[in-house]
Every structure is written in structure tokens, then in C-alpha cells.
Amino acid sequence: MLRFKQWLGVASTVFCVASAQAETSVWQLTNGEQHLYIAGTVHLLPPEQFPLPDEFATAYQAAAVLAFETDIRELETAEGMQLLMQHARYQDGRSLNNVLSAATYQQLAQFAKSQGVDLAPLNSFKPDFVMLTLMQVALQKAGMAGEGVDSHFLQRAIADAKPLLFLETVEQQLSMLLNISDTNENVFVQQNLEQLSELEAQLTEIISAWRAGNIASLSKLAMAFTDTPQGQQFYDILLVQRNKSWLPQIEKMLATPEVELVLVGALHLAGENNLLQLLQQKGYKLTQL
């Protein structure tokens, strides 16, 4: 069984405003005398990517409070296991082999076998969970499933006794991530199988663009999902809807005297309706560090 924190990292990694010279994926958000920091992250980062760019340390040292997408610690508990199973498994008698077409199921089974994964024990699980499981296996084989930026700063914040905030509950995140394929299961699996063949190269490109703060490249990667109506739907669920739900929470943080560091997946800061773009439209000033 996957470590839940790593599994959630895969989910959030693989599924704007740009300065003239990009530097890092850290921005200062300002409203009058109040400010906070927003940093794009990669949830699974190969060990050789540490240490992080200095701007991350600058923002961390300046911040009194850290805000993350969700509290990944909950995924290591018995309650987290139960919650994951509730959302990952079909609860109505359906199964993977009768939700997918015969051709798609066979294609999926062949890929799983190539990765050393027996699909049969996963037959009661939704395609969303199965694809994330296969992505995790592929990343582990490629040596790219190391500690993420979020986990790194969560551990530092705990050690330094900095207060923590979370933009969504674990249940909210699981409910979203494990129902993206609903009514479009065959397209979801087929598109993800295509991406799995290029997963290592894609993640390498994402990491390179993230480290350089290259929003143009990140936007291109993010928008690559939207070349079909179903892909646009997946993009809206995974990124846009969450960006919009996080916006008022970040505005509330900006109104407090404390300085916060908000850490979200890098693709939330790129593409159409990204978080930085939405904040700029509200009249806030953004400065890339």
C-alpha cells in the first residue's frame, strides 16, 4: 500500500502573472501595508533538488504562519486510511472492469502488468485511485518520489512551532481527487495512460520550470490538459474550482497583521484562472522574488 502522503503528492503534482525575468516560484502579495507570500511547490521532489532556492528560505523566515493545501499528516492515521478507502472504492457495487470498456480495461491491465502491478486486487477501486497508484509506482521506479516542498516546510514549521493553516480538509481533497473521472472514466484512463508514458519527462519539465519561476512554461504544461472537453473539465475540477475557493481565504489572511507563507502546487499559479491572476484581478500587487 502506498504511503498516503506520497500518494496525495502524486495527485496534486501531475494533474497568471509573469515578470519580465523569472526567478523563483515565490511571490509577495501586497495590499497597502499588509503582505504575505505565496510559493508554488512540487509535492514530490527528487532529493537532488535540495536545497531549495534561497527565496523560499527568505519567505519562510519572514512568515509567522504557514498555510498548506491540506493537512497531509491526517493521511498517516487509521482515520485517514478509512477516509481514503471510503472515497477510493466504489460503494455501490460497481467495479473497474464493468465501468471501463473492455478495450480500455485491457489497455490498463497491460500497462499495469508492465509496471509489475496486478490489476485484479484493484478491481473494486475507482479509476482515479488506480491511475494515481500506477503513477506512484512509475515515479518510484524513476527515483522521483522523494520529499516534497510542502512536506519539507511542514516539518520545519512544526519544529519551529509556527502556527498552521489549511485551505481545504483532507476529506474535501480526497472527494475531489477521487471523483474527477466520474461519467468520463474511459477518457480519463486513456488520457492518463498517454501521460504515464511521458511521466518522468513531464515531471522533470515541471520541476525545471518551477525552480526557475517560469510561469510561461508552467502555463503551457497546465493547459496541455485542456485540449479536449473532458480534459478541460478535469482542469477545472483539479485547479480552477480550488483556486476560486482558496481566494477568499487568502484575502482573509492578507487582512491580518501576521505574515503568512501560502504553499500550493505550482500548477495552481499557472494557466487560465490561476491563483495569482485571480488575486491580481482583485487589485492586489504581486512581486516575484
C-alpha positions as a LaTeX table, in Angstrom:
\begin{tabular}{lrrr}
\hline
Residue & $x$ (\AA) & $y$ (\AA) & $z$ (\AA) \\
\hline
Met1 & 0.00 & 0.00 & 0.00 \\
Leu2 & 1.25 & 3.48 & $-0.82$ \\
Arg3 & 2.28 & 5.93 & 1.85 \\
Phe4 & $-0.74$ & 8.24 & 1.78 \\
Lys5 & 1.26 & 11.48 & 1.84 \\
Gln6 & 3.22 & 10.41 & $-1.22$ \\
Trp7 & 0.04 & 9.23 & $-2.95$ \\
Leu8 & $-1.62$ & 12.59 & $-2.38$ \\
Gly9 & 1.51 & 14.27 & $-3.66$ \\
Val10 & 1.19 & 12.44 & $-6.96$ \\
Ala11 & $-2.41$ & 13.52 & $-7.22$ \\
Ser12 & $-1.64$ & 17.11 & $-6.78$ \\
Thr13 & 1.51 & 17.31 & $-8.85$ \\
Val14 & 0.61 & 15.57 & $-12.04$ \\
Phe15 & $-2.79$ & 16.70 & $-12.77$ \\
Cys16 & $-1.17$ & 34.10 & $-14.11$ \\
Val17 & 1.24 & 36.73 & $-13.68$ \\
Ala18 & 4.78 & 36.56 & $-15.04$ \\
Ser19 & 7.60 & 39.00 & $-14.53$ \\
Ala20 & 9.91 & 40.01 & $-17.34$ \\
Gln21 & 12.72 & 37.92 & $-15.86$ \\
Ala22 & 11.50 & 34.89 & $-13.96$ \\
Glu23 & 13.50 & 33.95 & $-10.87$ \\
Thr24 & 11.72 & 31.62 & $-8.45$ \\
Ser25 & 8.19 & 30.42 & $-7.76$ \\
Val26 & 7.79 & 32.73 & $-4.75$ \\
Trp27 & 5.68 & 35.91 & $-4.81$ \\
Gln28 & 4.94 & 38.65 & $-2.34$ \\
Leu29 & 1.27 & 39.64 & $-2.27$ \\
Thr30 & 0.69 & 43.20 & $-1.04$ \\
Asn31 & $-2.35$ & 45.26 & $-0.12$ \\
Gly32 & $-1.30$ & 48.63 & 1.28 \\
Glu33 & 0.87 & 47.93 & 4.32 \\
Gln34 & $-0.19$ & 44.29 & 4.60 \\
His35 & 1.60 & 41.49 & 2.78 \\
Leu36 & 2.06 & 37.74 & 2.65 \\
Tyr37 & 3.98 & 35.27 & 0.49 \\
Ile38 & 2.67 & 32.70 & $-1.98$ \\
Ala39 & 5.00 & 29.93 & $-3.13$ \\
Gly40 & 4.44 & 27.33 & $-5.81$ \\
Thr41 & 5.53 & 23.85 & $-4.80$ \\
Val42 & 6.23 & 20.42 & $-6.21$ \\
His43 & 4.65 & 17.80 & $-3.98$ \\
Leu44 & 7.18 & 15.09 & $-4.87$ \\
Leu45 & 10.72 & 16.31 & $-5.36$ \\
Pro46 & 13.85 & 14.24 & $-6.09$ \\
Pro47 & 16.47 & 14.55 & $-3.32$ \\
Glu48 & 18.98 & 16.28 & $-5.60$ \\
Gln49 & 16.62 & 19.28 & $-5.84$ \\
Phe50 & 17.50 & 20.24 & $-2.27$ \\
Pro51 & 18.50 & 22.75 & $-1.05$ \\
Leu52 & 15.65 & 24.86 & $-2.37$ \\
Pro53 & 16.15 & 28.29 & $-3.97$ \\
Asp54 & 17.08 & 30.92 & $-1.35$ \\
Glu55 & 13.82 & 32.83 & $-1.87$ \\
Phe56 & 11.89 & 30.01 & $-0.23$ \\
Ala57 & 14.01 & 30.38 & 2.91 \\
Thr58 & 13.55 & 34.16 & 2.80 \\
Ala59 & 9.76 & 33.82 & 2.71 \\
Tyr60 & 9.78 & 31.14 & 5.41 \\
Gln61 & 11.89 & 33.22 & 7.79 \\
Ala62 & 9.63 & 36.26 & 7.27 \\
Ala63 & 6.42 & 34.27 & 7.85 \\
Ala64 & 4.78 & 33.88 & 11.25 \\
Val65 & 2.15 & 31.44 & 9.92 \\
Leu66 & 2.28 & 28.75 & 7.22 \\
Ala67 & $-0.71$ & 27.72 & 5.09 \\
Phe68 & $-0.87$ & 24.48 & 3.11 \\
Glu69 & $-3.40$ & 22.89 & 0.77 \\
Thr70 & $-4.36$ & 20.30 & 3.38 \\
Asp71 & $-3.03$ & 18.58 & 6.50 \\
Ile72 & $-1.21$ & 15.61 & 5.00 \\
Arg73 & $-0.45$ & 14.24 & 8.47 \\
Glu74 & $-4.04$ & 13.00 & 8.69 \\
Leu75 & $-3.33$ & 10.58 & 5.84 \\
Glu76 & $-0.98$ & 8.58 & 8.07 \\
Thr77 & $-3.65$ & 7.78 & 10.67 \\
Ala78 & $-6.17$ & 4.95 & 10.89 \\
Glu79 & $-8.91$ & 7.51 & 10.31 \\
Gly80 & $-7.06$ & 8.66 & 7.20 \\
Met81 & $-6.92$ & 5.10 & 5.89 \\
Gln82 & $-10.66$ & 4.70 & 6.44 \\
Leu83 & $-11.42$ & 8.01 & 4.77 \\
Leu84 & $-9.26$ & 7.18 & 1.77 \\
Met85 & $-10.94$ & 3.80 & 1.32 \\
Gln86 & $-14.38$ & 5.38 & 1.53 \\
His87 & $-13.57$ & 7.70 & $-1.36$ \\
Ala88 & $-11.26$ & 5.42 & $-3.37$ \\
Arg89 & $-13.53$ & 2.37 & $-3.54$ \\
Tyr90 & $-16.89$ & 2.02 & $-5.24$ \\
Gln91 & $-19.62$ & 1.85 & $-2.61$ \\
Asp92 & $-22.49$ & 0.92 & $-4.94$ \\
Gly93 & $-21.47$ & $-2.46$ & $-6.35$ \\
Arg94 & $-19.69$ & $-1.15$ & $-9.42$ \\
Ser95 & $-16.18$ & $-2.28$ & $-10.28$ \\
Leu96 & $-13.37$ & $-1.16$ & $-12.53$ \\
Asn97 & $-13.94$ & $-3.85$ & $-15.16$ \\
Asn98 & $-17.63$ & $-3.03$ & $-15.61$ \\
Val99 & $-17.20$ & 0.77 & $-15.54$ \\
Leu100 & $-14.50$ & 0.78 & $-18.21$ \\
Ser101 & $-14.99$ & $-0.53$ & $-21.72$ \\
Ala102 & $-13.37$ & $-3.89$ & $-22.46$ \\
Ala103 & $-10.76$ & $-2.22$ & $-24.67$ \\
Thr104 & $-9.83$ & 0.42 & $-22.09$ \\
Tyr105 & $-9.68$ & $-2.13$ & $-19.28$ \\
Gln106 & $-7.39$ & $-4.34$ & $-21.34$ \\
Gln107 & $-5.14$ & $-1.39$ & $-22.15$ \\
Leu108 & $-4.99$ & $-0.50$ & $-18.46$ \\
Ala109 & $-4.28$ & $-4.08$ & $-17.43$ \\
Gln110 & $-1.43$ & $-4.34$ & $-19.91$ \\
Phe111 & 0.18 & $-1.16$ & $-18.63$ \\
Ala112 & $-0.22$ & $-2.26$ & $-15.01$ \\
Lys113 & 1.43 & $-5.59$ & $-15.83$ \\
Ser114 & 4.35 & $-3.76$ & $-17.44$ \\
Gln115 & 4.85 & $-1.97$ & $-14.12$ \\
Gly116 & 4.62 & $-5.18$ & $-12.10$ \\
Val117 & 1.16 & $-4.36$ & $-10.76$ \\
Asp118 & $-1.66$ & $-6.91$ & $-10.72$ \\
Leu119 & $-4.87$ & $-5.07$ & $-11.61$ \\
Ala120 & $-7.20$ & $-7.72$ & $-10.17$ \\
Pro121 & $-6.87$ & $-6.64$ & $-6.49$ \\
Leu122 & $-7.69$ & $-3.08$ & $-7.57$ \\
Asn123 & $-10.94$ & $-4.01$ & $-9.32$ \\
Ser124 & $-13.12$ & $-2.52$ & $-6.58$ \\
Phe125 & $-11.35$ & 0.85 & $-6.80$ \\
Lys126 & $-12.25$ & 3.88 & $-8.91$ \\
Pro127 & $-10.07$ & 4.71 & $-11.95$ \\
Asp128 & $-8.83$ & 7.84 & $-10.19$ \\
Phe129 & $-7.19$ & 5.82 & $-7.41$ \\
Val130 & $-5.87$ & 3.16 & $-9.79$ \\
Met131 & $-4.19$ & 5.74 & $-12.05$ \\
Leu132 & $-2.64$ & 7.53 & $-9.09$ \\
Thr133 & $-1.33$ & 4.22 & $-7.81$ \\
Leu134 & 0.30 & 3.47 & $-11.17$ \\
Met135 & 1.77 & 6.98 & $-11.29$ \\
Gln136 & 3.30 & 6.47 & $-7.86$ \\
Val137 & 4.86 & 3.18 & $-8.97$ \\
Ala138 & 6.29 & 4.81 & $-12.09$ \\
Leu139 & 7.75 & 7.71 & $-10.09$ \\
Gln140 & 9.30 & 5.36 & $-7.54$ \\
Lys141 & 10.95 & 3.38 & $-10.35$ \\
Ala142 & 12.31 & 6.63 & $-11.78$ \\
Gly143 & 13.68 & 7.69 & $-8.40$ \\
Met144 & 11.49 & 10.80 & $-8.38$ \\
Ala145 & 9.19 & 10.14 & $-5.42$ \\
Gly146 & 11.18 & 11.98 & $-2.74$ \\
Glu147 & 10.07 & 14.51 & $-0.13$ \\
Gly148 & 8.06 & 17.41 & $-1.49$ \\
Val149 & 8.37 & 21.11 & $-0.78$ \\
Asp150 & 5.15 & 21.06 & 1.26 \\
Ser151 & 6.31 & 18.22 & 3.49 \\
His152 & 9.70 & 19.89 & 3.93 \\
Phe153 & 8.20 & 23.13 & 5.19 \\
Leu154 & 5.51 & 21.40 & 7.24 \\
Gln155 & 8.21 & 19.61 & 9.23 \\
Arg156 & 10.18 & 22.85 & 9.65 \\
Ala157 & 7.08 & 24.72 & 10.80 \\
Ile158 & 6.26 & 22.03 & 13.35 \\
Ala159 & 9.83 & 22.07 & 14.66 \\
Asp160 & 9.75 & 25.88 & 14.88 \\
Ala161 & 6.27 & 25.87 & 16.46 \\
Lys162 & 4.83 & 28.11 & 13.75 \\
Pro163 & 1.00 & 28.11 & 13.54 \\
Leu164 & $-0.51$ & 26.20 & 10.61 \\
Leu165 & $-3.48$ & 26.88 & 8.37 \\
Phe166 & $-5.06$ & 24.61 & 5.73 \\
Leu167 & $-7.01$ & 25.68 & 2.66 \\
Glu168 & $-9.14$ & 22.53 & 2.50 \\
Thr169 & $-9.84$ & 19.48 & 4.62 \\
Val170 & $-8.41$ & 16.07 & 3.75 \\
Glu171 & $-11.95$ & 14.86 & 3.07 \\
Gln172 & $-12.59$ & 17.75 & 0.67 \\
Gln173 & $-9.37$ & 16.97 & $-1.19$ \\
Leu174 & $-10.00$ & 13.23 & $-1.38$ \\
Ser175 & $-13.60$ & 13.76 & $-2.50$ \\
Met176 & $-12.37$ & 15.97 & $-5.33$ \\
Leu177 & $-9.35$ & 13.93 & $-6.40$ \\
Leu178 & $-11.15$ & 10.59 & $-6.39$ \\
Asn179 & $-14.18$ & 11.66 & $-8.40$ \\
Ile180 & $-12.58$ & 13.54 & $-11.28$ \\
Ser181 & $-13.27$ & 10.68 & $-13.70$ \\
Asp182 & $-16.98$ & 10.40 & $-12.83$ \\
Thr183 & $-19.02$ & 9.82 & $-16.05$ \\
Asn184 & $-15.83$ & 10.12 & $-18.15$ \\
Glu185 & $-13.94$ & 7.07 & $-16.91$ \\
Asn186 & $-12.74$ & 5.77 & $-20.28$ \\
Val187 & $-11.42$ & 9.14 & $-21.45$ \\
Phe188 & $-9.80$ & 9.72 & $-18.05$ \\
Val189 & $-7.93$ & 6.41 & $-18.15$ \\
Gln190 & $-6.88$ & 6.77 & $-21.79$ \\
Gln191 & $-5.56$ & 10.30 & $-21.30$ \\
Asn192 & $-3.67$ & 9.31 & $-18.17$ \\
Leu193 & $-2.14$ & 6.27 & $-19.83$ \\
Glu194 & $-0.82$ & 8.56 & $-22.56$ \\
Gln195 & 0.70 & 10.85 & $-19.93$ \\
Leu196 & 2.20 & 7.94 & $-17.99$ \\
Ser197 & 4.39 & 7.08 & $-20.97$ \\
Glu198 & 5.95 & 10.55 & $-20.62$ \\
Leu199 & 5.61 & 10.97 & $-16.84$ \\
Glu200 & 9.28 & 11.22 & $-15.97$ \\
Ala201 & 9.95 & 13.76 & $-18.73$ \\
Gln202 & 6.85 & 15.77 & $-17.77$ \\
Leu203 & 7.78 & 15.94 & $-14.10$ \\
Thr204 & 11.35 & 16.89 & $-15.00$ \\
Glu205 & 9.98 & 19.74 & $-17.11$ \\
Ile206 & 7.62 & 20.84 & $-14.32$ \\
Ile207 & 10.47 & 20.84 & $-11.78$ \\
Ser208 & 12.72 & 22.84 & $-14.09$ \\
Ala209 & 10.03 & 25.44 & $-14.76$ \\
Trp210 & 9.07 & 25.58 & $-11.07$ \\
Arg211 & 12.64 & 26.09 & $-9.91$ \\
Ala212 & 13.14 & 28.95 & $-12.37$ \\
Gly213 & 9.74 & 30.52 & $-11.68$ \\
Asn214 & 8.99 & 30.14 & $-15.38$ \\
Ile215 & 5.24 & 30.71 & $-15.43$ \\
Ala216 & 5.05 & 30.63 & $-19.22$ \\
Ser217 & 6.37 & 27.07 & $-19.27$ \\
Leu218 & 4.19 & 26.03 & $-16.33$ \\
Ser219 & 1.15 & 27.51 & $-18.07$ \\
Lys220 & 1.89 & 25.52 & $-21.21$ \\
Leu221 & 2.12 & 22.34 & $-19.14$ \\
Ala222 & $-1.07$ & 23.12 & $-17.24$ \\
Met223 & $-3.10$ & 23.99 & $-20.33$ \\
Ala224 & $-1.99$ & 20.81 & $-22.12$ \\
Phe225 & $-4.77$ & 19.07 & $-20.20$ \\
Thr226 & $-7.46$ & 21.18 & $-21.85$ \\
Asp227 & $-7.25$ & 20.06 & $-25.48$ \\
Thr228 & $-10.48$ & 18.05 & $-25.14$ \\
Pro229 & $-13.81$ & 18.89 & $-23.42$ \\
Gln230 & $-13.15$ & 16.18 & $-20.85$ \\
Gly231 & $-9.62$ & 17.47 & $-20.28$ \\
Gln232 & $-11.00$ & 20.98 & $-19.74$ \\
Gln233 & $-13.42$ & 19.50 & $-17.19$ \\
Phe234 & $-10.57$ & 17.76 & $-15.37$ \\
Tyr235 & $-8.57$ & 21.02 & $-15.38$ \\
Asp236 & $-11.49$ & 22.99 & $-13.97$ \\
Ile237 & $-12.06$ & 20.49 & $-11.16$ \\
Leu238 & $-8.44$ & 19.96 & $-10.21$ \\
Leu239 & $-7.22$ & 23.56 & $-10.48$ \\
Val240 & $-9.76$ & 26.31 & $-11.25$ \\
Gln241 & $-12.51$ & 25.43 & $-8.78$ \\
Arg242 & $-9.98$ & 25.06 & $-5.99$ \\
Asn243 & $-8.24$ & 28.34 & $-6.88$ \\
Lys244 & $-11.56$ & 30.15 & $-6.60$ \\
Ser245 & $-12.40$ & 28.52 & $-3.26$ \\
Trp246 & $-8.97$ & 29.45 & $-1.87$ \\
Leu247 & $-9.17$ & 33.09 & $-2.97$ \\
Pro248 & $-11.33$ & 34.43 & $-0.07$ \\
Gln249 & $-9.23$ & 32.50 & 2.44 \\
Ile250 & $-6.04$ & 34.14 & 1.17 \\
Glu251 & $-7.73$ & 37.55 & 1.21 \\
Lys252 & $-8.65$ & 36.94 & 4.85 \\
Met253 & $-5.01$ & 36.09 & 5.65 \\
Leu254 & $-3.86$ & 39.27 & 3.93 \\
Ala255 & $-6.09$ & 41.31 & 6.23 \\
Thr256 & $-4.30$ & 40.08 & 9.38 \\
Pro257 & $-1.18$ & 41.70 & 10.87 \\
Glu258 & 0.70 & 38.37 & 10.73 \\
Val259 & 2.73 & 37.49 & 7.64 \\
Glu260 & 1.72 & 34.16 & 6.10 \\
Leu261 & 3.51 & 31.88 & 3.68 \\
Val262 & 0.96 & 30.07 & 1.50 \\
Leu263 & 2.28 & 26.93 & $-0.21$ \\
Val264 & 0.30 & 25.46 & $-3.11$ \\
Gly265 & 1.11 & 23.24 & $-6.07$ \\
Ala266 & 2.97 & 25.14 & $-8.79$ \\
Leu267 & 0.29 & 24.49 & $-11.43$ \\
His268 & $-2.18$ & 26.50 & $-9.32$ \\
Leu269 & $-0.07$ & 29.55 & $-10.22$ \\
Ala270 & $-0.16$ & 28.99 & $-13.97$ \\
Gly271 & $-2.65$ & 28.72 & $-16.82$ \\
Glu272 & $-6.15$ & 30.14 & $-17.10$ \\
Asn273 & $-7.80$ & 31.32 & $-13.88$ \\
Asn274 & $-4.67$ & 30.66 & $-11.87$ \\
Leu275 & $-4.46$ & 31.89 & $-8.29$ \\
Leu276 & $-2.05$ & 34.76 & $-8.98$ \\
Gln277 & $-4.20$ & 36.00 & $-11.85$ \\
Leu278 & $-7.34$ & 35.92 & $-9.69$ \\
Leu279 & $-5.58$ & 37.88 & $-6.95$ \\
Gln280 & $-4.28$ & 40.47 & $-9.40$ \\
Gln281 & $-7.80$ & 40.91 & $-10.77$ \\
Lys282 & $-8.88$ & 41.80 & $-7.23$ \\
Gly283 & $-6.40$ & 44.67 & $-7.27$ \\
Tyr284 & $-3.59$ & 43.21 & $-5.17$ \\
Lys285 & 0.05 & 43.81 & $-6.01$ \\
Leu286 & 2.24 & 40.81 & $-6.84$ \\
Thr287 & 6.03 & 40.86 & $-6.86$ \\
Gln288 & 8.04 & 37.84 & $-7.89$ \\
Leu289 & 11.09 & 37.30 & $-5.67$ \\
\hline
\end{tabular}
